[in-house]
Every structure is written in structure tokens, then in C-alpha cells.
Coordinates of C-alpha atoms in Angstrom, one line a residue:
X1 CA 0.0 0.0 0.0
X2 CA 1.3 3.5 -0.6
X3 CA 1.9 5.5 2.3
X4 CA 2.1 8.4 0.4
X5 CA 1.4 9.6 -3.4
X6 CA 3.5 8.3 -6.1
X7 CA 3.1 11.2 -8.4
X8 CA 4.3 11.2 -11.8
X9 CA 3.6 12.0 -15.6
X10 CA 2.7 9.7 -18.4
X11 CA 6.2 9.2 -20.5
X12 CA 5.4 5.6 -21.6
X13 CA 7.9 4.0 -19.4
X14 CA 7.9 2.1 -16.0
X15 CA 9.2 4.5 -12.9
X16 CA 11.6 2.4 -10.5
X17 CA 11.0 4.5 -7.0
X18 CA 13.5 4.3 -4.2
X19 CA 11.0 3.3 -1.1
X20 CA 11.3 2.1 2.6
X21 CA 8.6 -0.7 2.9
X22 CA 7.4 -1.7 6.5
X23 CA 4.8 -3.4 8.1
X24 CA 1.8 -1.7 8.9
X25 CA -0.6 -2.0 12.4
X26 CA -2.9 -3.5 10.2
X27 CA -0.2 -6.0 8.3
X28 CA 0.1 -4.7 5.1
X29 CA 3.6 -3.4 3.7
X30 CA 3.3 0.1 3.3
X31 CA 5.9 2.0 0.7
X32 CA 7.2 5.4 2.0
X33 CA 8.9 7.2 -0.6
X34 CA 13.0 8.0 0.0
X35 CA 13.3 11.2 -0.9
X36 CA 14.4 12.6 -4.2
X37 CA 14.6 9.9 -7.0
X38 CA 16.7 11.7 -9.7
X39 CA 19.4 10.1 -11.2
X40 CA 22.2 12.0 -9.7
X41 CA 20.7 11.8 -5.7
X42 CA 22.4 8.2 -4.7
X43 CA 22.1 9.1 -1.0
X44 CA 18.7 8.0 -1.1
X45 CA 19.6 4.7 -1.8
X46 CA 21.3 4.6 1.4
X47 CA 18.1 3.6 3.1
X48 CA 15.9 2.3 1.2
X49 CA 14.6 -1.7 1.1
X50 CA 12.8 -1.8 -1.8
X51 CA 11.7 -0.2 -5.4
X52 CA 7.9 1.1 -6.0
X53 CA 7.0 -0.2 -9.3
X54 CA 4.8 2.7 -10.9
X55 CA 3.7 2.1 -14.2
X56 CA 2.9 4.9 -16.9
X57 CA 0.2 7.4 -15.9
X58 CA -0.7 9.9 -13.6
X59 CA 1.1 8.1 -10.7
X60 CA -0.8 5.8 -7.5
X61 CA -2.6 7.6 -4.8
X62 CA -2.0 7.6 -1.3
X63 CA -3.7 4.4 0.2
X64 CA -3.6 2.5 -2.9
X65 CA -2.0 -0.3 -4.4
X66 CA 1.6 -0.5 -5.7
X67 CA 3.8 -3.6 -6.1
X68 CA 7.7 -3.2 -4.8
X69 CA 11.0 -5.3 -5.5
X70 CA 12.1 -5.9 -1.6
X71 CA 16.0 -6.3 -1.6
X72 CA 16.4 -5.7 2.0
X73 CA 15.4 -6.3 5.5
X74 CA 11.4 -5.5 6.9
X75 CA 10.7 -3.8 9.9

């Protein structure tokens, strides 16, 4: 579930978001976004445990669904 909004605009591709995933009260994963996700702003990926999967159009709205590549640990 998205914690927050995943904004983006349409571009035909598939956006790769740095996110932290944890579990929720309620025990869903929840994908908070890590900050700036240009190309050049590799801190980010200091934290992170997972990539948000956001597929061409306007983005995914807070509360809904999004699917994420876990690489690391879950809290």
C-alpha cells in the first residue's frame, strides 16, 4: 500500500521509486517514498529496502496499491 502519493507523468515507461517498505498496524507493507529519485541523488539509496513499481500514468494515490522489488530487511 502506498503510504504516500506516487506522483508522476505519463512518459510511456515504468518508474523504479526508491522506497522504505514496512509493516503496517494492520499487516500490510506500506511504501514510504526516499526522498528525491533523480538520477544523480544516490544518498537515497542509502536507506531504502525496496523499489515502488509505478507504471505509466498519472502516478498511484495515497492508500492504494503499488507492487515493490524488496532487496532488504522489513521492519
Amino acid at each position: 500500500m502506498a503510504a504516500e502519493p506516487f506522483k508522476r507523468r505519463p512518459d510511456g515507461k515504468l518508474h523504479l521509486n526508491r522506497v522504505q517498505v514496512r509493516w503496517s498496524a494492520d499487516g500490510h507493507l506500506e511504501a514510504r517514498s526516499a526522498g528525491g529519485q533523480m538520477s544523480h541523488q544516490l544518498s537515497g539509496m542509502a536507506g531504502v529496502n525496496a523499489l515502488a513499481l509505478v507504471p505509466d500514468g498519472d502516478g498511484i494515490a495515497e492508500g492504494g496499491r503499488v507492487d515493490v522489488l524488496v532487496f532488504g530487511e522489513v521492519a
